[in-house]
Each structure stands twice: as structure tokens, then as C-alpha cells.
Short mmCIF file of C-alpha atoms and ligand atoms in Angstrom, two decimals:
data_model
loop_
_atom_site.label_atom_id
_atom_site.label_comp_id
_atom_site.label_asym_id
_atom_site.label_seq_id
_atom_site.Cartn_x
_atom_site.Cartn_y
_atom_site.Cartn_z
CA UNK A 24 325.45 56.03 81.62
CA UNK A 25 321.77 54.81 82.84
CA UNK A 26 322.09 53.08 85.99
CA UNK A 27 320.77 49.51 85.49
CA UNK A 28 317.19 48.91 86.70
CA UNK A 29 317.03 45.82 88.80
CA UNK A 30 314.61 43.53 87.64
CA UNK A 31 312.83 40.54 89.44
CA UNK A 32 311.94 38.10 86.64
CA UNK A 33 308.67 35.69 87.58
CA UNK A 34 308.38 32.10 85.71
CA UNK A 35 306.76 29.23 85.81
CA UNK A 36 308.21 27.32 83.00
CA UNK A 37 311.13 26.79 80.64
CA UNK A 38 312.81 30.08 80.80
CA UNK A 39 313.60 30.84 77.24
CA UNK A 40 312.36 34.35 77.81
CA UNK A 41 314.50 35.13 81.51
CA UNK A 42 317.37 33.61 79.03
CA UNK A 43 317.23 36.53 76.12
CA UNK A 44 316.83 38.74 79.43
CA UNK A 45 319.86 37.41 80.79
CA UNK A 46 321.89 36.90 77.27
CA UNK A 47 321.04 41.23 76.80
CA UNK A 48 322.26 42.09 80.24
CA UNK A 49 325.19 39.93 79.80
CA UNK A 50 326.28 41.48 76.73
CA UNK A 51 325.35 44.98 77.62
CA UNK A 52 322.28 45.89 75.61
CA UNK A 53 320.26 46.13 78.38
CA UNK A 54 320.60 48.62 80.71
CA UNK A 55 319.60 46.29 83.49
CA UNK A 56 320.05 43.68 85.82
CA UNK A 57 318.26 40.96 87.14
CA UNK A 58 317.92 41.09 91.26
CA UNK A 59 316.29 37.62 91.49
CA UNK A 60 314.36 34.79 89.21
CA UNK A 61 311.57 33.92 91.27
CA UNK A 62 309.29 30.34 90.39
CA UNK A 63 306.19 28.63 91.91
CA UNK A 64 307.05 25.85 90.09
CA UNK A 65 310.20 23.92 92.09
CA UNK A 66 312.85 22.72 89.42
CA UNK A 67 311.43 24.80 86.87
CA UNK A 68 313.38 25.24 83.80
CA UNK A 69 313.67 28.75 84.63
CA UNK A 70 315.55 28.22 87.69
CA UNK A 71 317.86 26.33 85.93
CA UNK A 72 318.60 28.75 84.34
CA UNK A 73 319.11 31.38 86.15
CA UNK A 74 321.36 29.32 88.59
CA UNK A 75 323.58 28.73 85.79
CA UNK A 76 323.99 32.41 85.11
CA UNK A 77 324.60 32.63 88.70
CA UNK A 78 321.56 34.93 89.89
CA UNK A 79 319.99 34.61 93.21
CA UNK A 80 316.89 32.62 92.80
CA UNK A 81 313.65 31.83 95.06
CA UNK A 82 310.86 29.57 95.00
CA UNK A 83 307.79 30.28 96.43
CA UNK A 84 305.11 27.56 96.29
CA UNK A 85 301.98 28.61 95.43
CA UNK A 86 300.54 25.09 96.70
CA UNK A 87 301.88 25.72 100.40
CA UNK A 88 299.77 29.22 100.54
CA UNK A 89 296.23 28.94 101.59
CA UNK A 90 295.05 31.67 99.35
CA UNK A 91 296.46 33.96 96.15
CA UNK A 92 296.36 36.51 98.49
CA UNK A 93 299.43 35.66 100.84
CA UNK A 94 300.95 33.92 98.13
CA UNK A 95 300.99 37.63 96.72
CA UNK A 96 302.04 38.95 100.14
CA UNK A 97 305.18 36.45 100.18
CA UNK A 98 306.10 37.19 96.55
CA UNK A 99 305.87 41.05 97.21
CA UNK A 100 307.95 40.74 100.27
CA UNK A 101 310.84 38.94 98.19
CA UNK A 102 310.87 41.30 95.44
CA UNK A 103 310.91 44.37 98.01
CA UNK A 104 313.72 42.74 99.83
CA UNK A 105 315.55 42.21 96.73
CA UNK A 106 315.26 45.62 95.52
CA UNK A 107 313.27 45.12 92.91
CA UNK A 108 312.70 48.09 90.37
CA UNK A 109 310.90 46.13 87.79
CA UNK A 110 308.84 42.76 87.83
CA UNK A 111 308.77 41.10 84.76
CA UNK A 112 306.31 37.68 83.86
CA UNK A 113 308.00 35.66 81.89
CA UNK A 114 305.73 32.68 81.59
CA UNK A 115 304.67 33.05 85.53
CA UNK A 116 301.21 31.17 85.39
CA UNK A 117 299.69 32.71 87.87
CA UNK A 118 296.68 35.48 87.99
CA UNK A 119 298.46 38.71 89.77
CA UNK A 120 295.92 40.24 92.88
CA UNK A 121 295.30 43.60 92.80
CA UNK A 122 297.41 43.83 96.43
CA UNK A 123 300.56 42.51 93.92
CA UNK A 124 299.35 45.30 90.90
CA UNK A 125 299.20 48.37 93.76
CA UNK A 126 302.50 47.33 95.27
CA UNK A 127 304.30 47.73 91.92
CA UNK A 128 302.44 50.54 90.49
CA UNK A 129 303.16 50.41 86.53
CA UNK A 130 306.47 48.64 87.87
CA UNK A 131 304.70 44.83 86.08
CA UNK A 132 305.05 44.20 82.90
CA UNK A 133 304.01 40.79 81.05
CA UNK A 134 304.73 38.91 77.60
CA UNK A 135 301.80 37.03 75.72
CA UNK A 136 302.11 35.22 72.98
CA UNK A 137 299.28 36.95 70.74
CA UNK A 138 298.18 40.07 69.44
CA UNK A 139 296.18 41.77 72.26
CA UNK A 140 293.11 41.82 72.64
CA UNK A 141 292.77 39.37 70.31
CA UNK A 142 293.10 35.90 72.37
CA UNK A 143 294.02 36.60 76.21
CA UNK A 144 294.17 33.91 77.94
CA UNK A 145 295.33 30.20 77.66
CA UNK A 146 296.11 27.93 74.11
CA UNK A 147 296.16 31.16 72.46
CA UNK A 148 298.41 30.24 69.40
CA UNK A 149 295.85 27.63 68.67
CA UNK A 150 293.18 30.07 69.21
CA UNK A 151 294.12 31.92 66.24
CA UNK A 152 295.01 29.18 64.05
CA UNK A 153 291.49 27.45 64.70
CA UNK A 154 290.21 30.98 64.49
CA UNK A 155 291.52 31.29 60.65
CA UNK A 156 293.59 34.53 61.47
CA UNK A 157 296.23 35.48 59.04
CA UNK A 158 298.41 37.67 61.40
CA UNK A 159 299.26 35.80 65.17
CA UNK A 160 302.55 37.90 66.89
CA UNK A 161 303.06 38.41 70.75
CA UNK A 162 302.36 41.27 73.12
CA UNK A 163 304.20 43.22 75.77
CA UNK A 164 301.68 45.01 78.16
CA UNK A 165 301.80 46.57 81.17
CA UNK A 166 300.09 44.27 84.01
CA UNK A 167 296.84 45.67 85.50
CA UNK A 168 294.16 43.98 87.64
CA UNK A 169 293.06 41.53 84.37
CA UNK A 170 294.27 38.57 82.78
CA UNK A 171 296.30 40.48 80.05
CA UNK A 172 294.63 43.75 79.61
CA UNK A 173 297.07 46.24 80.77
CA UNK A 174 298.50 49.12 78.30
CA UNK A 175 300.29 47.74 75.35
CA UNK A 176 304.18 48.71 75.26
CA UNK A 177 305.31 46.67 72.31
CA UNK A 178 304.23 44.11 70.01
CA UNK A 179 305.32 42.02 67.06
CA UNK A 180 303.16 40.31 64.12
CA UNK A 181 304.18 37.17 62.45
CA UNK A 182 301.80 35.89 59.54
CA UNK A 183 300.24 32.15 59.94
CA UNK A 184 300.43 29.83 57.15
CA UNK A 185 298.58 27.48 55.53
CA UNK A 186 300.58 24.58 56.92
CA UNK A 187 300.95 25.89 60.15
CA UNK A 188 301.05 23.93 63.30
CA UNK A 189 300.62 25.47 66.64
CA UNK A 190 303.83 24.24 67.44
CA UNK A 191 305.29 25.75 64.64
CA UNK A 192 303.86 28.87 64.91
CA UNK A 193 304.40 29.05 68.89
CA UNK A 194 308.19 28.60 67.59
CA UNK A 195 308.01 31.20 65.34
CA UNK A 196 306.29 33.87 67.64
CA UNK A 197 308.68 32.84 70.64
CA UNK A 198 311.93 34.29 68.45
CA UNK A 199 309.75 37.21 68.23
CA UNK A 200 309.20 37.28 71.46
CA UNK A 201 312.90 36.68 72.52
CA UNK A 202 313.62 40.31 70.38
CA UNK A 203 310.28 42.63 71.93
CA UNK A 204 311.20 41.49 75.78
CA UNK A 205 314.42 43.20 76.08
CA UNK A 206 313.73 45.98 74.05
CA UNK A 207 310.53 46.74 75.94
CA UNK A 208 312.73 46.44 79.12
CA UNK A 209 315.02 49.13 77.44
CA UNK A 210 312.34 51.55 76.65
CA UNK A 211 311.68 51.56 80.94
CA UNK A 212 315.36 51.61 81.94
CA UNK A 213 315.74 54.75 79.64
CA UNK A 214 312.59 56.10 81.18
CA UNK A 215 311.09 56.72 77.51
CA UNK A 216 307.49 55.14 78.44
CA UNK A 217 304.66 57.27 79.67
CA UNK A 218 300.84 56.53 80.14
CA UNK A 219 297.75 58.64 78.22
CA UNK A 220 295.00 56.34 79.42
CA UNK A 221 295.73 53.56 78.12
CA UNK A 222 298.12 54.64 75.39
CA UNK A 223 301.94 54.15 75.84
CA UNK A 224 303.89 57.06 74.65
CA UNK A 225 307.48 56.82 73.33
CA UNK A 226 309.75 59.50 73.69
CA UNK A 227 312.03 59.76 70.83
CA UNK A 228 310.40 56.46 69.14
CA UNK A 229 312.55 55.38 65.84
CA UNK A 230 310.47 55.67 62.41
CA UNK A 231 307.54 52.86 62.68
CA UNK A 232 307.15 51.10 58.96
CA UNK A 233 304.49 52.87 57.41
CA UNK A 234 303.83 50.09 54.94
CA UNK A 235 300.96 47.27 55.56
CA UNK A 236 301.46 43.71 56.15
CA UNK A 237 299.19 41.80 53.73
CA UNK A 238 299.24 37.94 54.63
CA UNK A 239 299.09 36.66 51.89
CA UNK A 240 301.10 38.67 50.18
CA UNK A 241 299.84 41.02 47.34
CA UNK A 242 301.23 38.95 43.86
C1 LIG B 327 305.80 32.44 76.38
O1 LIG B 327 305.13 32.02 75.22
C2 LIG B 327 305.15 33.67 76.94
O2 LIG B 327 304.62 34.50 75.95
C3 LIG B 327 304.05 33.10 77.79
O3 LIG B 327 304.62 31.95 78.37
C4 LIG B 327 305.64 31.44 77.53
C5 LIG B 327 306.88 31.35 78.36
O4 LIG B 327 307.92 30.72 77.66
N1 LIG B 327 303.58 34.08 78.73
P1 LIG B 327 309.37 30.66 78.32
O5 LIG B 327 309.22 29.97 79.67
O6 LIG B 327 309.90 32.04 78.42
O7 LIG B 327 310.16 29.80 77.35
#
């Protein structure tokens, strides 16, 4: 059995994401465990959350630092108190120093809701509907010293329609997102990831779909 990689999940909002985390470790699928939620944002949805499921929680916040930079420091203290193997963003809205990046070398990973490197950054499902894209989806990457251009572990394409809100579409990548998080989390507890440059590499990766999307679809 592969012991369970403790994890130190980091948001700053609802928590839908920490809640698939905690829903696979509860039911086994996931060969981890979570070692503390951690917010900047008191009350945040996330905490919640995570209180319910009974994990330790801490909020640090960012408001009573006088810099990022011993926010960072307090942040990486409670995650190498906790034992943290892992640290995971799951909607944590805040930019990651390079102190942070070095103390958890390839040990950060983050979820975005687009299709790296198309639309880093902020309002990115409206980016791409405004943009006229036909394909939106969501990212997991490995966390470097940008705003989300680390190596790409896993990602998932939904198509955008022509009646598409970007509530409706942020809805439909979140369920993606709810499936890519754990499995990416997986792939690192089994120890299956390694880096050429800035390719991922799979060991023992199940058949890929050879076939194209088209959106629309071909008649
Ligand atoms: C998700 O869309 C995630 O991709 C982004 O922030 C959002 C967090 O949602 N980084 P939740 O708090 O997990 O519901």
C-alpha cells in the first residue's frame, strides 16, 4: 500500500475544490491525506469546510503581514510544522514568492480554470468567451516563480457554446476541475510524475484518446 502523502491545501474562497480533495481521501481513492487547510481569508468557505470534515485548519492574514515576503515565511513555517508533503492551491489568491517556490521544491501544485497558456491570470472564463474560443477546460500545473506558468500535469477541455454564459461555463469547467485535482494528486502520491524541462512525464500513463475534439462538431 502507498503511504498517504500529507497534503496542506491553500484557499481563499469557497472550497469546492479542498471538498472533491477531501470527498477522494474519504472514500479511499486518494492515496492521501490532508495535514491542514490553510486561508488568508478569515471565515472563508473553505474553512468551513474543512472544519466540518474535522481537519486542523489555520488562518493566516495576509493583511496583518507587512510584506508577501513574511507572509510567505509564516505560511512556510505552518506547512513545515504540519508535515506537509504536498501544497496544493485551491483557489488561494495570492502570488507565491520565490522564498515559498524554493521551500517546496516541485512540492506546489495549482488548479486554473483555463487551458494554459492560453488566459493566466484573473476573469479567465470570460477571457475566452469574449475571446471567441471554442475549447475553454482547466489546468493543473506545477507552481513556479510566475502567475501560472509552471509545468503542466493534467488538463481537461470542455467546448463553449453559443449560449454560453461565463457563469455557465465556469460551472461546467469547475466539475471538470473537481475530476483532474485528485487525480493529479494521485499521479504524485504514486510517484509516477517526473520533469524533462518543462514536460511532465507519466510513468505507466493509460491510453490518451487519439481522436480530435472538433467544437462544433463535424455533421
Ligand atoms: C477555481 O475555479 C480554481 O480553478 C481557481 O479558483 C477557483 C476556486 O474554486 N484557482 P473553489 O474555491 O475550489 O470552489
Amino acid at each position: 500500500m502507498i503511504k498517504k502523502l500529507r497534503l496542506g491545501v491553500l484557499a481563499s474562497g469557497g472550497g469546492t475544490n479542498l471538498q472533491a480533495i477531501i470527498d477522494r481521501c474519504t472514500d479511499g481513492s486518494l492515496s492521501a491525506e490532508i495535514a491542514l487547510v490553510l486561508s488568508n481569508v478569515p471565515g472563508a468557505g473553505a474553512l468551513v469546510r474543512a472544519e466540518t470534515a474535522g481537519l486542523a485548519t489555520c488562518c493566516l492574514d495576509h493583511r496583518s503581514y507587512p510584506d508577501r515576503e513574511s507572509f510567505d515565511r509564516a505560511v512556510v513555517k505552518t506547512l513545515h510544522d504540519a508535515g506537509v508533503e504536498l501544497v496544493v492551491l485551491a483557489g488561494f489568491m495570492r502570488i507565491i514568492g520565490e522564498a515559498f517556490v524554493a521551500a517546496f521544491p516541485q512540492r506546489i501544485i495549482n488548479i486554473h480554470p483555463a487551458l494554459l497558456p492560453a488566459f493566466p491570470g484573473l476573469h479567465v472564463q470570460r477571457k475566452a468567451l469574449e475571446y471567441g474560443a471554442r475549447f475553454a477546460g482547466c489546468t493543473v500545473h506545477f507552481v513556479d516563480g510566475g502567475v501560472d506558468t509552471g509545468p503542466i500535469i493534467v488538463q481537461a477541455v470542455v467546448p463553449i457554446l453559443d449560449d454560453d454564459t461565463e457563469a455557465a461555463l465556469a460551472a461546467r469547467i469547475l466539475v471538470q476541475e473537481h475530476r483532474i485535482y485528485p487525480q493529479a494528486i494521485q499521479l504524485i502520491a504514486e510517484g509516477r510524475l517526473r520533469l524533462e524541462g518543462r514536460r511532465v512525464i507519466i510513468d505507466s500513463p493509460p491510453p490518451s484518446p487519439v481522436a480530435a475534439l472538433i467544437n462544433p462538431p463535424l455533421p
